[in-house]
Amino acid sequence: SVHSEGHILKYGEDKYFEIQEICARNAAAMGCKIIVFHLPFPEGKPTKKENIAPTRKLADIVAAKGLVGALENGPVELICDIVEEIDHPNFKLVLDTGHAFRDGYDVCEAVRRMAKKLAHTHLSDNFGVTDDHLPPGIGLINWRDVSAELNAISYQDVLMVELTGPGMKNRRDIAGLRKLDLDVEMEIAYNVLEQFTENA
């Protein structure tokens, strides 16, 4: 998978969709199957009304290249409502556990709510304050329950651990975790994913 760039408020509508077309072309050329998108209008209190038409356009862009688009949370109910209303075979959902937990959602409930359209995950941990991009097992998310819920919905698609570079790492809540070596983070993430697959 690849992650698309930006949103309409950052670039303006014409430039935003031009960038998404380039992203889709590049993803197809690299053999990727999924493009992850944030809400086209993500800021303030985003609404379905402002996001529905541009998200439909994203679905058409990815479908033209034989790809699947997936909308990342964001407000869980909102992205679910948008994807359900669009009802496009090439447009699904991404569960970002770090976003969900930081925003006060029950991650297991988010899995259940997204179940029918869930096509991708960004698995990361935090302490409910900042989207720290910690490896699963370092923060407060109950990974045993999350794993059980993914198994309960028979999820078979992408399990991606979302780690981070220095920019995000330097904003972590706990100073010591800003120094955590990437190799250590990857080892922790590998072990957690291994547990997921063993329990499947």
JSON list of C-alpha atoms in Angstrom, two decimals:
[
{"chain": "A", "resi": 1, "resn": "SER", "atom": "CA", "xyz": [0.00, 0.00, 0.00]},
{"chain": "A", "resi": 2, "resn": "VAL", "atom": "CA", "xyz": [0.93, 3.64, -0.27]},
{"chain": "A", "resi": 3, "resn": "HIS", "atom": "CA", "xyz": [-0.29, 6.65, 1.69]},
{"chain": "A", "resi": 4, "resn": "SER", "atom": "CA", "xyz": [-1.60, 9.59, -0.31]},
{"chain": "A", "resi": 5, "resn": "GLU", "atom": "CA", "xyz": [-0.49, 13.15, 0.28]},
{"chain": "A", "resi": 6, "resn": "GLY", "atom": "CA", "xyz": [-2.34, 16.03, 1.85]},
{"chain": "A", "resi": 7, "resn": "HIS", "atom": "CA", "xyz": [-5.90, 17.31, 1.78]},
{"chain": "A", "resi": 8, "resn": "ILE", "atom": "CA", "xyz": [-7.93, 19.88, -0.12]},
{"chain": "A", "resi": 9, "resn": "LEU", "atom": "CA", "xyz": [-7.40, 22.68, 2.40]},
{"chain": "A", "resi": 10, "resn": "LYS", "atom": "CA", "xyz": [-3.64, 22.31, 2.03]},
{"chain": "A", "resi": 11, "resn": "TYR", "atom": "CA", "xyz": [-3.47, 22.38, -1.79]},
{"chain": "A", "resi": 12, "resn": "GLY", "atom": "CA", "xyz": [-6.79, 23.59, -3.15]},
{"chain": "A", "resi": 13, "resn": "GLU", "atom": "CA", "xyz": [-9.12, 21.24, -5.00]},
{"chain": "A", "resi": 14, "resn": "ASP", "atom": "CA", "xyz": [-7.47, 21.15, -8.43]},
{"chain": "A", "resi": 15, "resn": "LYS", "atom": "CA", "xyz": [-3.94, 20.57, -7.14]},
{"chain": "A", "resi": 16, "resn": "TYR", "atom": "CA", "xyz": [-5.18, 18.04, -4.56]},
{"chain": "A", "resi": 17, "resn": "PHE", "atom": "CA", "xyz": [-6.81, 15.82, -7.18]},
{"chain": "A", "resi": 18, "resn": "GLU", "atom": "CA", "xyz": [-3.83, 16.21, -9.51]},
{"chain": "A", "resi": 19, "resn": "ILE", "atom": "CA", "xyz": [-1.63, 14.86, -6.69]},
{"chain": "A", "resi": 20, "resn": "GLN", "atom": "CA", "xyz": [-4.02, 11.95, -6.08]},
{"chain": "A", "resi": 21, "resn": "GLU", "atom": "CA", "xyz": [-3.94, 11.04, -9.79]},
{"chain": "A", "resi": 22, "resn": "ILE", "atom": "CA", "xyz": [-0.12, 10.98, -9.65]},
{"chain": "A", "resi": 23, "resn": "CYS", "atom": "CA", "xyz": [-0.23, 8.91, -6.46]},
{"chain": "A", "resi": 24, "resn": "ALA", "atom": "CA", "xyz": [-2.56, 6.37, -8.10]},
{"chain": "A", "resi": 25, "resn": "ARG", "atom": "CA", "xyz": [-0.38, 6.16, -11.20]},
{"chain": "A", "resi": 26, "resn": "ASN", "atom": "CA", "xyz": [2.74, 5.62, -9.10]},
{"chain": "A", "resi": 27, "resn": "ALA", "atom": "CA", "xyz": [1.04, 3.06, -6.86]},
{"chain": "A", "resi": 28, "resn": "ALA", "atom": "CA", "xyz": [-0.08, 1.06, -9.88]},
{"chain": "A", "resi": 29, "resn": "ALA", "atom": "CA", "xyz": [3.42, 1.23, -11.39]},
{"chain": "A", "resi": 30, "resn": "MET", "atom": "CA", "xyz": [4.92, -0.12, -8.15]},
{"chain": "A", "resi": 31, "resn": "GLY", "atom": "CA", "xyz": [2.43, -2.97, -7.95]},
{"chain": "A", "resi": 32, "resn": "CYS", "atom": "CA", "xyz": [0.68, -1.60, -4.85]},
{"chain": "A", "resi": 33, "resn": "LYS", "atom": "CA", "xyz": [-2.95, -2.60, -4.35]},
{"chain": "A", "resi": 34, "resn": "ILE", "atom": "CA", "xyz": [-4.23, -0.04, -1.81]},
{"chain": "A", "resi": 35, "resn": "ILE", "atom": "CA", "xyz": [-3.98, 3.74, -1.43]},
{"chain": "A", "resi": 36, "resn": "VAL", "atom": "CA", "xyz": [-4.71, 5.13, 2.03]},
{"chain": "A", "resi": 37, "resn": "PHE", "atom": "CA", "xyz": [-6.42, 8.52, 2.21]},
{"chain": "A", "resi": 38, "resn": "HIS", "atom": "CA", "xyz": [-7.25, 10.94, 4.99]},
{"chain": "A", "resi": 39, "resn": "LEU", "atom": "CA", "xyz": [-10.51, 12.86, 4.76]},
{"chain": "A", "resi": 40, "resn": "PRO", "atom": "CA", "xyz": [-10.33, 15.40, 1.92]},
{"chain": "A", "resi": 41, "resn": "PHE", "atom": "CA", "xyz": [-11.66, 18.02, 4.38]},
{"chain": "A", "resi": 42, "resn": "PRO", "atom": "CA", "xyz": [-10.20, 16.86, 7.72]},
{"chain": "A", "resi": 43, "resn": "GLU", "atom": "CA", "xyz": [-10.03, 19.99, 9.84]},
{"chain": "A", "resi": 44, "resn": "GLY", "atom": "CA", "xyz": [-12.31, 21.53, 12.45]},
{"chain": "A", "resi": 45, "resn": "LYS", "atom": "CA", "xyz": [-15.41, 19.36, 12.78]},
{"chain": "A", "resi": 46, "resn": "PRO", "atom": "CA", "xyz": [-15.42, 17.47, 9.46]},
{"chain": "A", "resi": 47, "resn": "THR", "atom": "CA", "xyz": [-18.81, 16.55, 8.05]},
{"chain": "A", "resi": 48, "resn": "LYS", "atom": "CA", "xyz": [-20.15, 13.96, 5.65]},
{"chain": "A", "resi": 49, "resn": "LYS", "atom": "CA", "xyz": [-21.65, 16.70, 3.49]},
{"chain": "A", "resi": 50, "resn": "GLU", "atom": "CA", "xyz": [-18.32, 18.34, 2.63]},
{"chain": "A", "resi": 51, "resn": "ASN", "atom": "CA", "xyz": [-16.40, 15.05, 2.29]},
{"chain": "A", "resi": 52, "resn": "ILE", "atom": "CA", "xyz": [-18.79, 12.84, 0.34]},
{"chain": "A", "resi": 53, "resn": "ALA", "atom": "CA", "xyz": [-18.30, 14.27, -3.19]},
{"chain": "A", "resi": 54, "resn": "PRO", "atom": "CA", "xyz": [-14.49, 14.49, -3.05]},
{"chain": "A", "resi": 55, "resn": "THR", "atom": "CA", "xyz": [-14.30, 10.99, -1.57]},
{"chain": "A", "resi": 56, "resn": "ARG", "atom": "CA", "xyz": [-16.42, 9.68, -4.46]},
{"chain": "A", "resi": 57, "resn": "LYS", "atom": "CA", "xyz": [-13.92, 11.27, -6.81]},
{"chain": "A", "resi": 58, "resn": "LEU", "atom": "CA", "xyz": [-11.06, 9.51, -4.97]},
{"chain": "A", "resi": 59, "resn": "ALA", "atom": "CA", "xyz": [-12.91, 6.21, -5.42]},
{"chain": "A", "resi": 60, "resn": "ASP", "atom": "CA", "xyz": [-13.17, 6.85, -9.17]},
{"chain": "A", "resi": 61, "resn": "ILE", "atom": "CA", "xyz": [-9.46, 7.74, -9.37]},
{"chain": "A", "resi": 62, "resn": "VAL", "atom": "CA", "xyz": [-8.32, 4.49, -7.72]},
{"chain": "A", "resi": 63, "resn": "ALA", "atom": "CA", "xyz": [-10.84, 2.35, -9.61]},
{"chain": "A", "resi": 64, "resn": "ALA", "atom": "CA", "xyz": [-9.52, 3.68, -12.94]},
{"chain": "A", "resi": 65, "resn": "LYS", "atom": "CA", "xyz": [-6.11, 2.22, -12.02]},
{"chain": "A", "resi": 66, "resn": "GLY", "atom": "CA", "xyz": [-7.51, -1.07, -10.68]},
{"chain": "A", "resi": 67, "resn": "LEU", "atom": "CA", "xyz": [-6.65, -0.12, -7.11]},
{"chain": "A", "resi": 68, "resn": "VAL", "atom": "CA", "xyz": [-8.55, 0.04, -3.83]},
{"chain": "A", "resi": 69, "resn": "GLY", "atom": "CA", "xyz": [-8.79, 3.27, -1.88]},
{"chain": "A", "resi": 70, "resn": "ALA", "atom": "CA", "xyz": [-9.15, 3.17, 1.89]},
{"chain": "A", "resi": 71, "resn": "LEU", "atom": "CA", "xyz": [-10.24, 6.03, 4.15]},
{"chain": "A", "resi": 72, "resn": "GLU", "atom": "CA", "xyz": [-8.36, 6.39, 7.42]},
{"chain": "A", "resi": 73, "resn": "ASN", "atom": "CA", "xyz": [-9.86, 7.57, 10.70]},
{"chain": "A", "resi": 74, "resn": "GLY", "atom": "CA", "xyz": [-10.51, 10.37, 11.68]},
{"chain": "A", "resi": 75, "resn": "PRO", "atom": "CA", "xyz": [-13.88, 10.15, 13.36]},
{"chain": "A", "resi": 76, "resn": "VAL", "atom": "CA", "xyz": [-14.79, 6.46, 13.12]},
{"chain": "A", "resi": 77, "resn": "GLU", "atom": "CA", "xyz": [-18.53, 6.96, 12.62]},
{"chain": "A", "resi": 78, "resn": "LEU", "atom": "CA", "xyz": [-17.96, 9.64, 10.00]},
{"chain": "A", "resi": 79, "resn": "ILE", "atom": "CA", "xyz": [-15.62, 7.63, 7.78]},
{"chain": "A", "resi": 80, "resn": "CYS", "atom": "CA", "xyz": [-17.87, 4.56, 8.09]},
{"chain": "A", "resi": 81, "resn": "ASP", "atom": "CA", "xyz": [-20.92, 6.61, 7.06]},
{"chain": "A", "resi": 82, "resn": "ILE", "atom": "CA", "xyz": [-19.05, 8.11, 4.08]},
{"chain": "A", "resi": 83, "resn": "VAL", "atom": "CA", "xyz": [-17.77, 4.77, 2.78]},
{"chain": "A", "resi": 84, "resn": "GLU", "atom": "CA", "xyz": [-21.17, 3.14, 3.29]},
{"chain": "A", "resi": 85, "resn": "GLU", "atom": "CA", "xyz": [-22.96, 5.94, 1.43]},
{"chain": "A", "resi": 86, "resn": "ILE", "atom": "CA", "xyz": [-20.49, 5.89, -1.45]},
{"chain": "A", "resi": 87, "resn": "ASP", "atom": "CA", "xyz": [-20.86, 2.09, -1.59]},
{"chain": "A", "resi": 88, "resn": "HIS", "atom": "CA", "xyz": [-18.07, 1.75, -4.14]},
{"chain": "A", "resi": 89, "resn": "PRO", "atom": "CA", "xyz": [-16.43, -1.67, -4.61]},
{"chain": "A", "resi": 90, "resn": "ASN", "atom": "CA", "xyz": [-13.00, -0.01, -4.83]},
{"chain": "A", "resi": 91, "resn": "PHE", "atom": "CA", "xyz": [-13.30, 2.06, -1.66]},
{"chain": "A", "resi": 92, "resn": "LYS", "atom": "CA", "xyz": [-12.90, 0.69, 1.88]},
{"chain": "A", "resi": 93, "resn": "LEU", "atom": "CA", "xyz": [-11.72, 1.63, 5.37]},
{"chain": "A", "resi": 94, "resn": "VAL", "atom": "CA", "xyz": [-8.45, 1.79, 7.31]},
{"chain": "A", "resi": 95, "resn": "LEU", "atom": "CA", "xyz": [-8.37, 1.22, 11.05]},
{"chain": "A", "resi": 96, "resn": "ASP", "atom": "CA", "xyz": [-5.66, 3.39, 12.60]},
{"chain": "A", "resi": 97, "resn": "THR", "atom": "CA", "xyz": [-5.54, 2.13, 16.18]},
{"chain": "A", "resi": 98, "resn": "GLY", "atom": "CA", "xyz": [-3.43, 5.05, 17.36]},
{"chain": "A", "resi": 99, "resn": "HIS", "atom": "CA", "xyz": [-5.89, 7.63, 16.01]},
{"chain": "A", "resi": 100, "resn": "ALA", "atom": "CA", "xyz": [-8.87, 5.74, 17.42]},
{"chain": "A", "resi": 101, "resn": "PHE", "atom": "CA", "xyz": [-7.41, 5.34, 20.91]},
{"chain": "A", "resi": 102, "resn": "ARG", "atom": "CA", "xyz": [-6.12, 8.91, 21.09]},
{"chain": "A", "resi": 103, "resn": "ASP", "atom": "CA", "xyz": [-9.55, 10.20, 20.06]},
{"chain": "A", "resi": 104, "resn": "GLY", "atom": "CA", "xyz": [-11.29, 8.25, 22.84]},
{"chain": "A", "resi": 105, "resn": "TYR", "atom": "CA", "xyz": [-12.75, 5.38, 20.82]},
{"chain": "A", "resi": 106, "resn": "ASP", "atom": "CA", "xyz": [-12.91, 1.80, 22.04]},
{"chain": "A", "resi": 107, "resn": "VAL", "atom": "CA", "xyz": [-10.59, 0.19, 19.47]},
{"chain": "A", "resi": 108, "resn": "CYS", "atom": "CA", "xyz": [-12.48, -3.12, 19.56]},
{"chain": "A", "resi": 109, "resn": "GLU", "atom": "CA", "xyz": [-15.76, -1.30, 18.92]},
{"chain": "A", "resi": 110, "resn": "ALA", "atom": "CA", "xyz": [-14.09, 0.48, 16.00]},
{"chain": "A", "resi": 111, "resn": "VAL", "atom": "CA", "xyz": [-13.09, -2.91, 14.55]},
{"chain": "A", "resi": 112, "resn": "ARG", "atom": "CA", "xyz": [-16.69, -4.12, 14.85]},
{"chain": "A", "resi": 113, "resn": "ARG", "atom": "CA", "xyz": [-18.06, -0.93, 13.28]},
{"chain": "A", "resi": 114, "resn": "MET", "atom": "CA", "xyz": [-15.64, -1.11, 10.35]},
{"chain": "A", "resi": 115, "resn": "ALA", "atom": "CA", "xyz": [-15.85, -4.88, 9.90]},
{"chain": "A", "resi": 116, "resn": "LYS", "atom": "CA", "xyz": [-17.70, -5.10, 6.57]},
{"chain": "A", "resi": 117, "resn": "LYS", "atom": "CA", "xyz": [-15.48, -2.54, 4.83]},
{"chain": "A", "resi": 118, "resn": "LEU", "atom": "CA", "xyz": [-12.15, -2.95, 6.64]},
{"chain": "A", "resi": 119, "resn": "ALA", "atom": "CA", "xyz": [-9.29, -3.46, 4.16]},
{"chain": "A", "resi": 120, "resn": "HIS", "atom": "CA", "xyz": [-6.18, -2.12, 5.88]},
{"chain": "A", "resi": 121, "resn": "THR", "atom": "CA", "xyz": [-4.75, -1.34, 9.32]},
{"chain": "A", "resi": 122, "resn": "HIS", "atom": "CA", "xyz": [-2.25, 1.07, 10.79]},
{"chain": "A", "resi": 123, "resn": "LEU", "atom": "CA", "xyz": [-1.30, -0.57, 14.07]},
{"chain": "A", "resi": 124, "resn": "SER", "atom": "CA", "xyz": [0.36, 1.67, 16.62]},
{"chain": "A", "resi": 125, "resn": "ASP", "atom": "CA", "xyz": [0.10, 2.32, 20.33]},
{"chain": "A", "resi": 126, "resn": "ASN", "atom": "CA", "xyz": [-0.09, 5.39, 22.56]},
{"chain": "A", "resi": 127, "resn": "PHE", "atom": "CA", "xyz": [-1.24, 6.59, 25.97]},
{"chain": "A", "resi": 128, "resn": "GLY", "atom": "CA", "xyz": [-4.48, 8.20, 24.82]},
{"chain": "A", "resi": 129, "resn": "VAL", "atom": "CA", "xyz": [-3.00, 11.69, 24.51]},
{"chain": "A", "resi": 130, "resn": "THR", "atom": "CA", "xyz": [-0.81, 11.92, 21.41]},
{"chain": "A", "resi": 131, "resn": "ASP", "atom": "CA", "xyz": [-0.62, 9.80, 18.25]},
{"chain": "A", "resi": 132, "resn": "ASP", "atom": "CA", "xyz": [2.84, 8.58, 19.30]},
{"chain": "A", "resi": 133, "resn": "HIS", "atom": "CA", "xyz": [3.26, 5.84, 16.65]},
{"chain": "A", "resi": 134, "resn": "LEU", "atom": "CA", "xyz": [4.61, 3.49, 19.31]},
{"chain": "A", "resi": 135, "resn": "PRO", "atom": "CA", "xyz": [4.94, -0.19, 18.47]},
{"chain": "A", "resi": 136, "resn": "PRO", "atom": "CA", "xyz": [2.01, -2.27, 19.73]},
{"chain": "A", "resi": 137, "resn": "GLY", "atom": "CA", "xyz": [2.62, -3.28, 23.33]},
{"chain": "A", "resi": 138, "resn": "ILE", "atom": "CA", "xyz": [4.32, -0.07, 24.50]},
{"chain": "A", "resi": 139, "resn": "GLY", "atom": "CA", "xyz": [1.19, 2.02, 25.23]},
{"chain": "A", "resi": 140, "resn": "LEU", "atom": "CA", "xyz": [-2.24, 1.38, 26.74]},
{"chain": "A", "resi": 141, "resn": "ILE", "atom": "CA", "xyz": [-4.14, -0.34, 23.93]},
{"chain": "A", "resi": 142, "resn": "ASN", "atom": "CA", "xyz": [-5.28, -3.85, 24.86]},
{"chain": "A", "resi": 143, "resn": "TRP", "atom": "CA", "xyz": [-3.75, -5.79, 21.96]},
{"chain": "A", "resi": 144, "resn": "ARG", "atom": "CA", "xyz": [-5.04, -9.17, 23.11]},
{"chain": "A", "resi": 145, "resn": "ASP", "atom": "CA", "xyz": [-8.61, -7.86, 22.75]},
{"chain": "A", "resi": 146, "resn": "VAL", "atom": "CA", "xyz": [-7.86, -6.10, 19.45]},
{"chain": "A", "resi": 147, "resn": "SER", "atom": "CA", "xyz": [-6.35, -9.31, 18.06]},
{"chain": "A", "resi": 148, "resn": "ALA", "atom": "CA", "xyz": [-9.38, -11.31, 19.23]},
{"chain": "A", "resi": 149, "resn": "GLU", "atom": "CA", "xyz": [-11.74, -8.80, 17.59]},
{"chain": "A", "resi": 150, "resn": "LEU", "atom": "CA", "xyz": [-9.87, -8.90, 14.27]},
{"chain": "A", "resi": 151, "resn": "ASN", "atom": "CA", "xyz": [-10.06, -12.68, 14.39]},
{"chain": "A", "resi": 152, "resn": "ALA", "atom": "CA", "xyz": [-13.77, -12.53, 15.29]},
{"chain": "A", "resi": 153, "resn": "ILE", "atom": "CA", "xyz": [-14.54, -10.59, 12.09]},
{"chain": "A", "resi": 154, "resn": "SER", "atom": "CA", "xyz": [-12.29, -12.97, 10.08]},
{"chain": "A", "resi": 155, "resn": "TYR", "atom": "CA", "xyz": [-10.03, -10.11, 9.00]},
{"chain": "A", "resi": 156, "resn": "GLN", "atom": "CA", "xyz": [-7.54, -11.38, 6.40]},
{"chain": "A", "resi": 157, "resn": "ASP", "atom": "CA", "xyz": [-6.16, -8.18, 4.89]},
{"chain": "A", "resi": 158, "resn": "VAL", "atom": "CA", "xyz": [-3.18, -5.91, 5.61]},
{"chain": "A", "resi": 159, "resn": "LEU", "atom": "CA", "xyz": [-1.74, -5.75, 9.14]},
{"chain": "A", "resi": 160, "resn": "MET", "atom": "CA", "xyz": [0.67, -2.82, 8.97]},
{"chain": "A", "resi": 161, "resn": "VAL", "atom": "CA", "xyz": [2.59, -1.48, 11.94]},
{"chain": "A", "resi": 162, "resn": "GLU", "atom": "CA", "xyz": [2.89, 2.30, 11.70]},
{"chain": "A", "resi": 163, "resn": "LEU", "atom": "CA", "xyz": [6.23, 3.34, 13.14]},
{"chain": "A", "resi": 164, "resn": "THR", "atom": "CA", "xyz": [7.71, 6.76, 12.64]},
{"chain": "A", "resi": 165, "resn": "GLY", "atom": "CA", "xyz": [10.61, 8.99, 11.76]},
{"chain": "A", "resi": 166, "resn": "PRO", "atom": "CA", "xyz": [12.30, 11.63, 13.93]},
{"chain": "A", "resi": 167, "resn": "GLY", "atom": "CA", "xyz": [9.66, 14.34, 13.33]},
{"chain": "A", "resi": 168, "resn": "MET", "atom": "CA", "xyz": [6.85, 12.38, 14.98]},
{"chain": "A", "resi": 169, "resn": "LYS", "atom": "CA", "xyz": [9.15, 10.62, 17.44]},
{"chain": "A", "resi": 170, "resn": "ASN", "atom": "CA", "xyz": [10.32, 13.94, 18.90]},
{"chain": "A", "resi": 171, "resn": "ARG", "atom": "CA", "xyz": [6.71, 14.78, 19.85]},
{"chain": "A", "resi": 172, "resn": "ARG", "atom": "CA", "xyz": [6.13, 11.62, 21.91]},
{"chain": "A", "resi": 173, "resn": "ASP", "atom": "CA", "xyz": [4.70, 12.16, 25.40]},
{"chain": "A", "resi": 174, "resn": "ILE", "atom": "CA", "xyz": [7.46, 10.28, 27.23]},
{"chain": "A", "resi": 175, "resn": "ALA", "atom": "CA", "xyz": [10.98, 11.59, 26.69]},
{"chain": "A", "resi": 176, "resn": "GLY", "atom": "CA", "xyz": [12.61, 8.16, 26.92]},
{"chain": "A", "resi": 177, "resn": "LEU", "atom": "CA", "xyz": [10.43, 6.87, 24.08]},
{"chain": "A", "resi": 178, "resn": "ARG", "atom": "CA", "xyz": [11.78, 9.60, 21.82]},
{"chain": "A", "resi": 179, "resn": "LYS", "atom": "CA", "xyz": [15.12, 7.77, 21.98]},
{"chain": "A", "resi": 180, "resn": "LEU", "atom": "CA", "xyz": [13.78, 4.27, 21.33]},
{"chain": "A", "resi": 181, "resn": "ASP", "atom": "CA", "xyz": [15.88, 2.73, 18.56]},
{"chain": "A", "resi": 182, "resn": "LEU", "atom": "CA", "xyz": [13.99, 1.89, 15.36]},
{"chain": "A", "resi": 183, "resn": "ASP", "atom": "CA", "xyz": [15.45, -1.64, 15.34]},
{"chain": "A", "resi": 184, "resn": "VAL", "atom": "CA", "xyz": [13.98, -2.21, 18.81]},
{"chain": "A", "resi": 185, "resn": "GLU", "atom": "CA", "xyz": [10.62, -0.80, 17.70]},
{"chain": "A", "resi": 186, "resn": "MET", "atom": "CA", "xyz": [10.62, -3.12, 14.69]},
{"chain": "A", "resi": 187, "resn": "GLU", "atom": "CA", "xyz": [11.44, -6.15, 16.85]},
{"chain": "A", "resi": 188, "resn": "ILE", "atom": "CA", "xyz": [8.61, -5.34, 19.26]},
{"chain": "A", "resi": 189, "resn": "ALA", "atom": "CA", "xyz": [6.22, -4.84, 16.34]},
{"chain": "A", "resi": 190, "resn": "TYR", "atom": "CA", "xyz": [7.30, -8.12, 14.74]},
{"chain": "A", "resi": 191, "resn": "ASN", "atom": "CA", "xyz": [6.65, -10.01, 17.95]},
{"chain": "A", "resi": 192, "resn": "VAL", "atom": "CA", "xyz": [3.18, -8.51, 18.32]},
{"chain": "A", "resi": 193, "resn": "LEU", "atom": "CA", "xyz": [2.27, -9.30, 14.70]},
{"chain": "A", "resi": 194, "resn": "GLU", "atom": "CA", "xyz": [3.56, -12.82, 15.16]},
{"chain": "A", "resi": 195, "resn": "GLN", "atom": "CA", "xyz": [1.17, -13.23, 18.08]},
{"chain": "A", "resi": 196, "resn": "PHE", "atom": "CA", "xyz": [-1.67, -11.95, 15.88]},
{"chain": "A", "resi": 197, "resn": "THR", "atom": "CA", "xyz": [-0.98, -14.54, 13.21]},
{"chain": "A", "resi": 198, "resn": "GLU", "atom": "CA", "xyz": [-0.50, -17.36, 15.72]},
{"chain": "A", "resi": 199, "resn": "ASN", "atom": "CA", "xyz": [-3.91, -16.60, 17.22]},
{"chain": "A", "resi": 200, "resn": "ALA", "atom": "CA", "xyz": [-5.65, -16.39, 13.82]}
]
